[in-house]
Amino acid sequence: MAKIAVVPGDGIGTEVIEQGVRVLKEIAPDLEFEWFDLGADRYLRDGVTLPDDVFERWKAEFDCIYLGALGDPRVPSNVHAKDILLGSRFRLDLFINLRPIKLLDARRCPLKGKSCDDVDIVVFRENTEDLYTGMGGTFKQGTPDEVAQEVCIATRKGVERIVRAAFEYTASRGLSKVCMSDKSNAMRNTGGLWQRVFREVASEYPAIEASHLYVDVLAMELVRCPERFEVVVTSNLFGDIVTDLGAILQGGIGLAGSGNIHPGRLSLFEPVHGSAPDIAGQGIANPLAAILTAGMMLNHLGRPEDEKRIQAAVQACLLNDEVTRELGGTLSTVEVTDAFLSRLA
Ligand code: ATP
């Protein structure tokens, strides 16, 4: 029986994760859940972000972490989010950030004339390197001569494992195309490594079409012709940006799920959206991203049929306008989940 550590987090994170767990209990009654009180409230109460004993228990006892968003205006440093989310990514070595861009209701795509088949892409975003390690520093801070430096790192091991994961996924799903995206025309060192590794790994998969686009061109092409793409592999920063663009192509940030994965090990699943302080506490957050994320987690746990069932029921809700306000509907967070559960049944 799989064990899930639930970290609802902050703002609308707590609202949508509660609904996601409702859904998981319905679909997979054998799962075991334990809730962890971690987030801004806990940090403000007793200064705790991610205690070592909790982290050790996660590693020893759990299969997945199901996380809501972290971020709260009362914690401007965002230190709790850095420790909990970025800390987990680095300490658990969750090197794959898996972000599907899948349109389930063509009316919700901002592009003219695109069908659901046209927008069906999976992005493999590298999740442990690049510009997000915190390496760097400032010098002469607060003076006119101030210098700030953020160090971009790429390691052969890091690049190779994400590129290989993208090809393995493509092969195992019977897909045929992988596009690698970088900025190697301007970033010659890290980009050069990505180029060499991509060519090497691609040569091991001769049946898969391996292509390359600079990330600025990828951004244009995702809008012009999303049907060109099946699997995209890219670095941490570029993946962060293009998947937000992708979230809009699939109908909005309230529909985008993600997995932070180390195959065979404890992995973490979270909706892409943030804690949205502007709408927190009003009961109007869209729970569908959290629900689709729950589906990704079930797939990761070896239950792909459950993810398909979830996608089908989400699609039915979208097609029948059983949605929250930001998608033009009138339902509350709980009412959307109610509608989802009836569609599931
Ligand atoms: P972060 O800075 O961590 O990304 P954020 O919540 O400010 O957090 P986004 O997640 O990009 O930023 O969300 C931007 C806005 O989109 C929110 O302020 C909110 O109005 C809206 N939004 C995001 N997620 C949802 C959701 N699940 N349901 C409804 N509206 C949402």
Tab-separated table of C-alpha atoms and ligand atoms in Angstrom:
chain	number	residue	atom	x	y	z
A	1	MET	CA	0.000	0.000	0.000
A	2	ALA	CA	1.464	3.356	-1.048
A	3	LYS	CA	1.890	6.122	1.526
A	4	ILE	CA	1.403	9.754	0.624
A	5	ALA	CA	2.785	12.678	2.640
A	6	VAL	CA	0.351	15.571	2.212
A	7	VAL	CA	1.700	19.115	2.559
A	8	PRO	CA	-1.164	21.496	1.785
A	9	GLY	CA	1.092	24.574	2.061
A	10	ASP	CA	-0.248	28.112	1.841
A	11	GLY	CA	-3.151	30.082	0.415
A	12	ILE	CA	-5.152	28.227	-2.200
A	13	GLY	CA	-2.666	25.339	-1.884
A	14	THR	CA	-4.543	24.176	1.220
A	15	GLU	CA	-7.915	24.537	-0.531
A	16	VAL	CA	-7.059	22.573	-3.660
A	17	ILE	CA	-5.014	19.857	-1.958
A	18	GLU	CA	-7.951	19.053	0.314
A	19	GLN	CA	-10.030	18.434	-2.814
A	20	GLY	CA	-7.236	16.433	-4.428
A	21	VAL	CA	-7.106	14.126	-1.424
A	22	ARG	CA	-10.909	13.718	-1.581
A	23	VAL	CA	-10.480	12.547	-5.166
A	24	LEU	CA	-7.572	10.233	-4.340
A	25	LYS	CA	-9.561	8.617	-1.512
A	26	GLU	CA	-12.386	7.954	-3.945
A	27	ILE	CA	-10.233	6.496	-6.715
A	28	ALA	CA	-7.584	4.732	-4.681
A	29	PRO	CA	-9.058	3.867	-1.274
A	30	ASP	CA	-6.026	1.749	-0.462
A	31	LEU	CA	-3.680	4.739	-0.320
A	32	GLU	CA	-2.567	5.892	3.103
A	33	PHE	CA	-2.260	9.625	3.856
A	34	GLU	CA	-0.456	11.588	6.538
A	35	TRP	CA	-0.842	15.361	6.708
A	36	PHE	CA	2.137	17.544	7.562
A	37	ASP	CA	1.628	20.977	9.020
A	38	LEU	CA	4.345	22.801	7.076
A	39	GLY	CA	4.002	26.190	5.430
A	40	ALA	CA	3.826	29.873	6.281
A	41	ASP	CA	1.543	29.486	9.332
A	42	ARG	CA	3.848	26.933	10.910
A	43	TYR	CA	6.911	29.038	10.109
A	44	LEU	CA	5.365	32.141	11.625
A	45	ARG	CA	4.214	30.155	14.664
A	46	ASP	CA	7.452	28.407	15.600
A	47	GLY	CA	10.132	29.171	13.012
A	48	VAL	CA	10.023	25.657	11.505
A	49	THR	CA	10.356	25.160	7.741
A	50	LEU	CA	11.289	21.539	6.946
A	51	PRO	CA	12.559	19.758	10.074
A	52	ASP	CA	15.230	17.086	9.547
A	53	ASP	CA	13.215	14.419	11.346
A	54	VAL	CA	10.238	15.000	9.027
A	55	PHE	CA	12.511	14.845	5.991
A	56	GLU	CA	14.068	11.576	7.223
A	57	ARG	CA	10.614	10.079	7.829
A	58	TRP	CA	9.526	11.047	4.305
A	59	LYS	CA	12.522	9.251	2.849
A	60	ALA	CA	12.088	6.166	5.005
A	61	GLU	CA	8.315	5.733	5.001
A	62	PHE	CA	6.623	7.453	2.044
A	63	ASP	CA	6.211	6.869	-1.690
A	64	CYS	CA	5.070	10.341	-2.745
A	65	ILE	CA	4.672	13.861	-1.420
A	66	TYR	CA	1.528	15.722	-2.521
A	67	LEU	CA	2.227	19.424	-2.136
A	68	GLY	CA	0.077	22.531	-2.483
A	69	ALA	CA	1.622	25.877	-3.259
A	70	LEU	CA	3.993	27.701	-0.926
A	71	GLY	CA	4.152	31.471	-0.667
A	72	ASP	CA	2.641	33.987	1.710
A	73	PRO	CA	2.884	37.788	1.817
A	74	ARG	CA	3.612	37.551	5.553
A	75	VAL	CA	6.901	35.778	4.756
A	76	PRO	CA	8.501	38.127	2.225
A	77	SER	CA	11.794	36.192	2.262
A	78	ASN	CA	9.893	33.078	1.172
A	79	VAL	CA	12.377	31.121	3.235
A	80	HIS	CA	9.861	28.373	4.061
A	81	ALA	CA	9.138	27.809	0.352
A	82	LYS	CA	12.845	27.625	-0.419
A	83	ASP	CA	13.437	25.099	2.349
A	84	ILE	CA	10.394	22.932	1.671
A	85	LEU	CA	10.059	22.923	-2.119
A	86	LEU	CA	13.552	23.721	-3.384
A	87	GLY	CA	15.022	21.847	-0.395
A	88	SER	CA	13.052	18.722	-1.299
A	89	ARG	CA	13.983	19.001	-4.973
A	90	PHE	CA	17.686	19.180	-4.163
A	91	ARG	CA	17.853	16.892	-1.125
A	92	LEU	CA	15.736	14.177	-2.740
A	93	ASP	CA	17.554	14.737	-6.039
A	94	LEU	CA	14.241	15.073	-7.924
A	95	PHE	CA	15.913	15.714	-11.238
A	96	ILE	CA	12.878	15.420	-13.512
A	97	ASN	CA	10.278	18.143	-13.468
A	98	LEU	CA	7.579	16.546	-15.579
A	99	ARG	CA	5.075	19.026	-16.961
A	100	PRO	CA	2.391	17.871	-19.371
A	101	ILE	CA	0.769	20.463	-21.634
A	102	LYS	CA	-2.431	18.719	-22.616
A	103	LEU	CA	-5.452	20.548	-23.966
A	104	LEU	CA	-8.661	18.856	-22.821
A	105	ASP	CA	-11.220	21.360	-24.137
A	106	ALA	CA	-10.353	23.085	-27.427
A	107	ARG	CA	-12.501	26.130	-26.567
A	108	ARG	CA	-10.097	26.968	-23.770
A	109	CYS	CA	-6.998	27.236	-25.972
A	110	PRO	CA	-6.156	30.850	-26.808
A	111	LEU	CA	-4.783	29.801	-30.211
A	112	LYS	CA	-7.104	29.933	-33.207
A	113	GLY	CA	-8.221	26.653	-34.753
A	114	LYS	CA	-6.278	24.251	-32.537
A	115	SER	CA	-7.753	20.919	-31.497
A	116	CYS	CA	-6.948	18.872	-28.407
A	117	ASP	CA	-4.696	16.675	-30.552
A	118	ASP	CA	-2.677	19.749	-31.527
A	119	VAL	CA	-1.707	20.586	-27.953
A	120	ASP	CA	-0.403	17.421	-26.346
A	121	ILE	CA	3.178	17.900	-25.213
A	122	VAL	CA	5.254	16.693	-22.288
A	123	VAL	CA	8.073	18.908	-21.055
A	124	PHE	CA	11.025	17.404	-19.207
A	125	ARG	CA	12.455	20.308	-17.251
A	126	GLU	CA	15.803	19.680	-15.544
A	127	ASN	CA	15.152	20.303	-11.872
A	128	THR	CA	18.390	20.375	-9.886
A	129	GLU	CA	20.884	22.577	-11.755
A	130	ASP	CA	21.124	25.660	-13.971
A	131	LEU	CA	20.457	29.051	-12.399
A	132	TYR	CA	18.398	27.721	-9.491
A	133	THR	CA	21.075	26.372	-7.136
A	134	GLY	CA	21.550	29.653	-5.277
A	135	MET	CA	25.250	29.732	-6.158
A	136	GLY	CA	26.578	33.236	-6.621
A	137	GLY	CA	26.551	36.311	-4.468
A	138	THR	CA	26.605	40.035	-4.213
A	139	PHE	CA	29.486	42.414	-3.724
A	140	LYS	CA	29.393	46.038	-2.555
A	141	GLN	CA	25.674	45.674	-1.960
A	142	GLY	CA	23.800	48.952	-1.625
A	143	THR	CA	26.538	51.007	-3.306
A	144	PRO	CA	26.623	52.366	-6.858
A	145	ASP	CA	29.283	49.736	-7.612
A	146	GLU	CA	27.077	46.824	-6.569
A	147	VAL	CA	27.684	43.528	-8.360
A	148	ALA	CA	25.266	40.589	-8.338
A	149	GLN	CA	26.088	37.201	-9.732
A	150	GLU	CA	23.950	34.091	-10.268
A	151	VAL	CA	25.938	31.033	-11.301
A	152	CYS	CA	24.537	28.797	-14.026
A	153	ILE	CA	25.691	25.205	-13.713
A	154	ALA	CA	25.231	22.178	-15.918
A	155	THR	CA	26.912	18.862	-15.164
A	156	ARG	CA	27.365	15.977	-17.557
A	157	LYS	CA	25.556	13.711	-15.101
A	158	GLY	CA	22.694	16.176	-14.678
A	159	VAL	CA	22.196	16.857	-18.368
A	160	GLU	CA	22.574	13.240	-19.384
A	161	ARG	CA	20.012	11.894	-16.953
A	162	ILE	CA	17.286	14.393	-17.909
A	163	VAL	CA	17.917	13.926	-21.630
A	164	ARG	CA	17.871	10.155	-21.203
A	165	ALA	CA	14.656	10.356	-19.169
A	166	ALA	CA	13.026	12.268	-22.044
A	167	PHE	CA	14.081	9.666	-24.614
A	168	GLU	CA	13.067	6.774	-22.357
A	169	TYR	CA	9.631	8.338	-21.844
A	170	THR	CA	9.242	8.881	-25.601
A	171	ALA	CA	10.214	5.297	-26.381
A	172	SER	CA	8.069	3.785	-23.637
A	173	ARG	CA	4.952	5.739	-24.714
A	174	GLY	CA	5.378	4.831	-28.389
A	175	LEU	CA	6.023	8.489	-29.278
A	176	SER	CA	8.475	9.528	-31.966
A	177	LYS	CA	9.916	13.011	-31.350
A	178	VAL	CA	12.126	14.729	-28.785
A	179	CYS	CA	13.066	18.403	-29.101
A	180	MET	CA	15.901	19.763	-26.958
A	181	SER	CA	15.882	23.475	-26.290
A	182	ASP	CA	18.721	25.649	-25.025
A	183	LYS	CA	20.416	28.951	-25.748
A	184	SER	CA	23.743	27.523	-26.857
A	185	ASN	CA	24.299	30.296	-29.379
A	186	ALA	CA	24.729	32.726	-26.479
A	187	MET	CA	25.558	30.402	-23.562
A	188	ARG	CA	28.409	28.474	-25.100
A	189	ASN	CA	29.657	26.542	-22.067
A	190	THR	CA	26.513	25.058	-20.552
A	191	GLY	CA	24.796	25.071	-23.948
A	192	GLY	CA	27.745	23.265	-25.519
A	193	LEU	CA	27.452	20.510	-22.933
A	194	TRP	CA	23.710	20.179	-23.590
A	195	GLN	CA	24.382	19.963	-27.327
A	196	ARG	CA	27.027	17.244	-27.039
A	197	VAL	CA	25.108	15.148	-24.535
A	198	PHE	CA	21.879	15.451	-26.507
A	199	ARG	CA	23.567	14.213	-29.693
A	200	GLU	CA	25.210	11.309	-27.835
A	201	VAL	CA	22.013	10.136	-26.129
A	202	ALA	CA	19.934	10.662	-29.276
A	203	SER	CA	22.258	8.318	-31.202
A	204	GLU	CA	21.155	5.509	-28.872
A	205	TYR	CA	17.534	6.008	-29.981
A	206	PRO	CA	17.699	5.966	-33.789
A	207	ALA	CA	13.937	5.439	-34.127
A	208	ILE	CA	13.218	8.736	-32.359
A	209	GLU	CA	13.447	12.012	-34.266
A	210	ALA	CA	15.756	14.291	-32.265
A	211	SER	CA	15.567	18.005	-33.013
A	212	HIS	CA	16.855	21.211	-31.456
A	213	LEU	CA	15.475	24.739	-31.096
A	214	TYR	CA	16.895	27.758	-29.340
A	215	VAL	CA	14.525	28.600	-26.518
A	216	ASP	CA	13.404	31.898	-28.049
A	217	VAL	CA	12.405	30.003	-31.191
A	218	LEU	CA	10.726	27.322	-29.075
A	219	ALA	CA	8.564	30.021	-27.457
A	220	MET	CA	7.462	31.232	-30.886
A	221	GLU	CA	6.876	27.749	-32.230
A	222	LEU	CA	4.814	26.654	-29.229
A	223	VAL	CA	2.400	29.438	-30.105
A	224	ARG	CA	2.603	29.121	-33.894
A	225	CYS	CA	2.545	25.365	-34.227
A	226	PRO	CA	2.218	23.381	-30.972
A	227	GLU	CA	1.372	20.237	-32.959
A	228	ARG	CA	5.065	20.060	-33.942
A	229	PHE	CA	5.974	18.871	-30.458
A	230	GLU	CA	5.614	15.644	-28.502
A	231	VAL	CA	8.382	15.681	-25.889
A	232	VAL	CA	10.526	18.718	-25.058
A	233	VAL	CA	13.613	18.550	-22.844
A	234	THR	CA	15.214	21.690	-21.477
A	235	SER	CA	16.998	23.289	-18.557
A	236	ASN	CA	15.519	24.487	-15.288
A	237	LEU	CA	15.010	28.186	-16.104
A	238	PHE	CA	13.843	27.720	-19.678
A	239	GLY	CA	11.549	24.886	-18.589
A	240	ASP	CA	10.038	27.092	-15.908
A	241	ILE	CA	9.188	29.767	-18.460
A	242	VAL	CA	7.989	27.652	-21.394
A	243	THR	CA	5.733	25.552	-19.183
A	244	ASP	CA	3.931	28.675	-17.969
A	245	LEU	CA	3.370	29.491	-21.623
A	246	GLY	CA	2.230	25.886	-22.023
A	247	ALA	CA	-0.190	26.200	-19.103
A	248	ILE	CA	-2.001	28.953	-20.986
A	249	LEU	CA	-2.115	26.839	-24.160
A	250	GLN	CA	-3.888	24.102	-22.210
A	251	GLY	CA	-6.465	26.504	-20.821
A	252	GLY	CA	-4.927	28.249	-17.820
A	253	ILE	CA	-2.629	27.925	-14.842
A	254	GLY	CA	-5.501	26.334	-12.889
A	255	LEU	CA	-5.245	23.279	-15.160
A	256	ALA	CA	-1.498	22.592	-15.037
A	257	GLY	CA	-0.054	19.756	-12.961
A	258	SER	CA	3.529	18.700	-12.382
A	259	GLY	CA	5.701	15.967	-10.934
A	260	ASN	CA	9.144	16.333	-9.369
A	261	ILE	CA	10.510	12.879	-9.928
A	262	HIS	CA	13.481	10.666	-9.249
A	263	PRO	CA	12.506	7.355	-10.853
A	264	GLY	CA	12.227	4.566	-8.296
A	265	ARG	CA	12.450	6.922	-5.346
A	266	LEU	CA	10.249	9.186	-3.248
A	267	SER	CA	8.870	11.842	-5.622
A	268	LEU	CA	6.861	15.023	-5.182
A	269	PHE	CA	3.736	16.117	-7.059
A	270	GLU	CA	2.348	19.673	-7.074
A	271	PRO	CA	0.039	21.809	-9.165
A	272	VAL	CA	2.051	24.384	-11.153
A	273	HIS	CA	0.133	27.378	-9.800
A	274	GLY	CA	1.150	29.366	-6.759
A	275	SER	CA	-0.645	30.142	-3.506
A	276	ALA	CA	-2.566	33.012	-5.177
A	277	PRO	CA	-2.968	35.283	-2.126
A	278	ASP	CA	-5.390	37.429	-4.152
A	279	ILE	CA	-8.077	34.729	-4.093
A	280	ALA	CA	-7.067	32.655	-1.041
A	281	GLY	CA	-9.770	31.891	1.511
A	282	GLN	CA	-12.662	32.677	-0.830
A	283	GLY	CA	-13.369	29.085	-1.899
A	284	ILE	CA	-13.040	29.945	-5.592
A	285	ALA	CA	-9.682	28.357	-6.462
A	286	ASN	CA	-9.756	25.929	-9.346
A	287	PRO	CA	-9.018	22.444	-7.958
A	288	LEU	CA	-8.536	20.797	-11.378
A	289	ALA	CA	-4.743	21.332	-11.519
A	290	ALA	CA	-4.435	19.619	-8.131
A	291	ILE	CA	-6.737	16.831	-9.335
A	292	LEU	CA	-4.770	16.322	-12.567
A	293	THR	CA	-1.616	16.321	-10.436
A	294	ALA	CA	-3.148	13.572	-8.298
A	295	GLY	CA	-3.620	11.637	-11.546
A	296	MET	CA	0.061	12.061	-12.411
A	297	MET	CA	0.935	10.744	-8.968
A	298	LEU	CA	-1.254	7.668	-9.487
A	299	ASN	CA	0.437	7.051	-12.834
A	300	HIS	CA	3.805	7.299	-11.092
A	301	LEU	CA	2.558	4.725	-8.576
A	302	GLY	CA	1.899	2.307	-11.431
A	303	ARG	CA	-1.796	3.128	-12.016
A	304	PRO	CA	-1.930	4.745	-15.479
A	305	GLU	CA	-5.588	3.730	-15.917
A	306	ASP	CA	-6.515	5.857	-12.908
A	307	GLU	CA	-4.810	8.876	-14.459
A	308	LYS	CA	-6.797	8.319	-17.672
A	309	ARG	CA	-10.033	8.175	-15.667
A	310	ILE	CA	-9.134	11.436	-13.953
A	311	GLN	CA	-8.309	13.158	-17.242
A	312	ALA	CA	-11.583	11.988	-18.756
A	313	ALA	CA	-13.617	13.301	-15.819
A	314	VAL	CA	-11.752	16.643	-15.839
A	315	GLN	CA	-12.436	16.880	-19.560
A	316	ALA	CA	-16.146	16.247	-18.958
A	317	CYS	CA	-16.231	19.049	-16.358
A	318	LEU	CA	-14.536	21.450	-18.770
A	319	LEU	CA	-16.791	20.564	-21.692
A	320	ASN	CA	-19.866	21.077	-19.501
A	321	ASP	CA	-18.617	24.359	-18.013
A	322	GLU	CA	-18.492	22.924	-14.520
A	323	VAL	CA	-15.654	25.254	-13.651
A	324	THR	CA	-14.558	28.060	-11.364
A	325	ARG	CA	-14.768	31.777	-12.129
A	326	GLU	CA	-11.360	32.285	-13.699
A	327	LEU	CA	-12.499	29.870	-16.435
A	328	GLY	CA	-15.814	31.673	-16.864
A	329	GLY	CA	-17.832	29.405	-14.584
A	330	THR	CA	-19.761	29.997	-11.384
A	331	LEU	CA	-18.817	27.008	-9.237
A	332	SER	CA	-16.795	27.031	-6.041
A	333	THR	CA	-13.722	24.874	-5.390
A	334	VAL	CA	-15.812	22.268	-3.597
A	335	GLU	CA	-18.595	22.332	-6.206
A	336	VAL	CA	-16.124	21.689	-9.037
A	337	THR	CA	-14.811	18.688	-7.116
A	338	ASP	CA	-18.396	17.488	-6.541
A	339	ALA	CA	-19.014	17.773	-10.286
A	340	PHE	CA	-15.764	15.959	-10.990
A	341	LEU	CA	-16.714	13.097	-8.676
A	342	SER	CA	-20.124	12.713	-10.343
A	343	ARG	CA	-18.436	12.665	-13.756
A	344	LEU	CA	-16.026	10.051	-12.457
A	345	ALA	CA	-18.877	7.881	-11.312
B	1	ATP	P1	3.823	32.248	-7.475
B	1	ATP	O1	4.441	33.610	-7.376
B	1	ATP	O2	4.310	31.287	-6.461
B	1	ATP	O3	3.811	31.667	-8.857
B	1	ATP	P2	1.082	33.230	-7.508
B	1	ATP	O4	-0.082	32.529	-6.950
B	1	ATP	O5	1.175	34.672	-7.221
B	1	ATP	O6	2.334	32.430	-7.017
B	1	ATP	P3	0.460	32.139	-10.120
B	1	ATP	O7	0.333	30.770	-9.641
B	1	ATP	O8	1.237	32.378	-11.356
B	1	ATP	O9	1.114	33.112	-9.079
B	1	ATP	O10	-1.003	32.705	-10.281
B	1	ATP	C1	-1.253	33.959	-10.817
B	1	ATP	C2	-2.711	34.278	-10.585
B	1	ATP	O11	-3.519	33.333	-11.290
B	1	ATP	C3	-3.142	34.165	-9.141
B	1	ATP	O12	-2.865	35.327	-8.432
B	1	ATP	C4	-4.630	33.857	-9.267
B	1	ATP	O13	-5.357	35.029	-9.443
B	1	ATP	C5	-4.680	33.019	-10.529
B	1	ATP	N1	-4.653	31.579	-10.195
B	1	ATP	C6	-3.576	30.782	-10.024
B	1	ATP	N2	-3.935	29.538	-9.723
B	1	ATP	C7	-5.290	29.531	-9.696
B	1	ATP	C8	-6.268	28.522	-9.423
B	1	ATP	N3	-5.937	27.251	-9.104
B	1	ATP	N4	-7.551	28.885	-9.482
B	1	ATP	C9	-7.921	30.139	-9.800
B	1	ATP	N5	-7.053	31.120	-10.067
B	1	ATP	C10	-5.748	30.834	-10.011
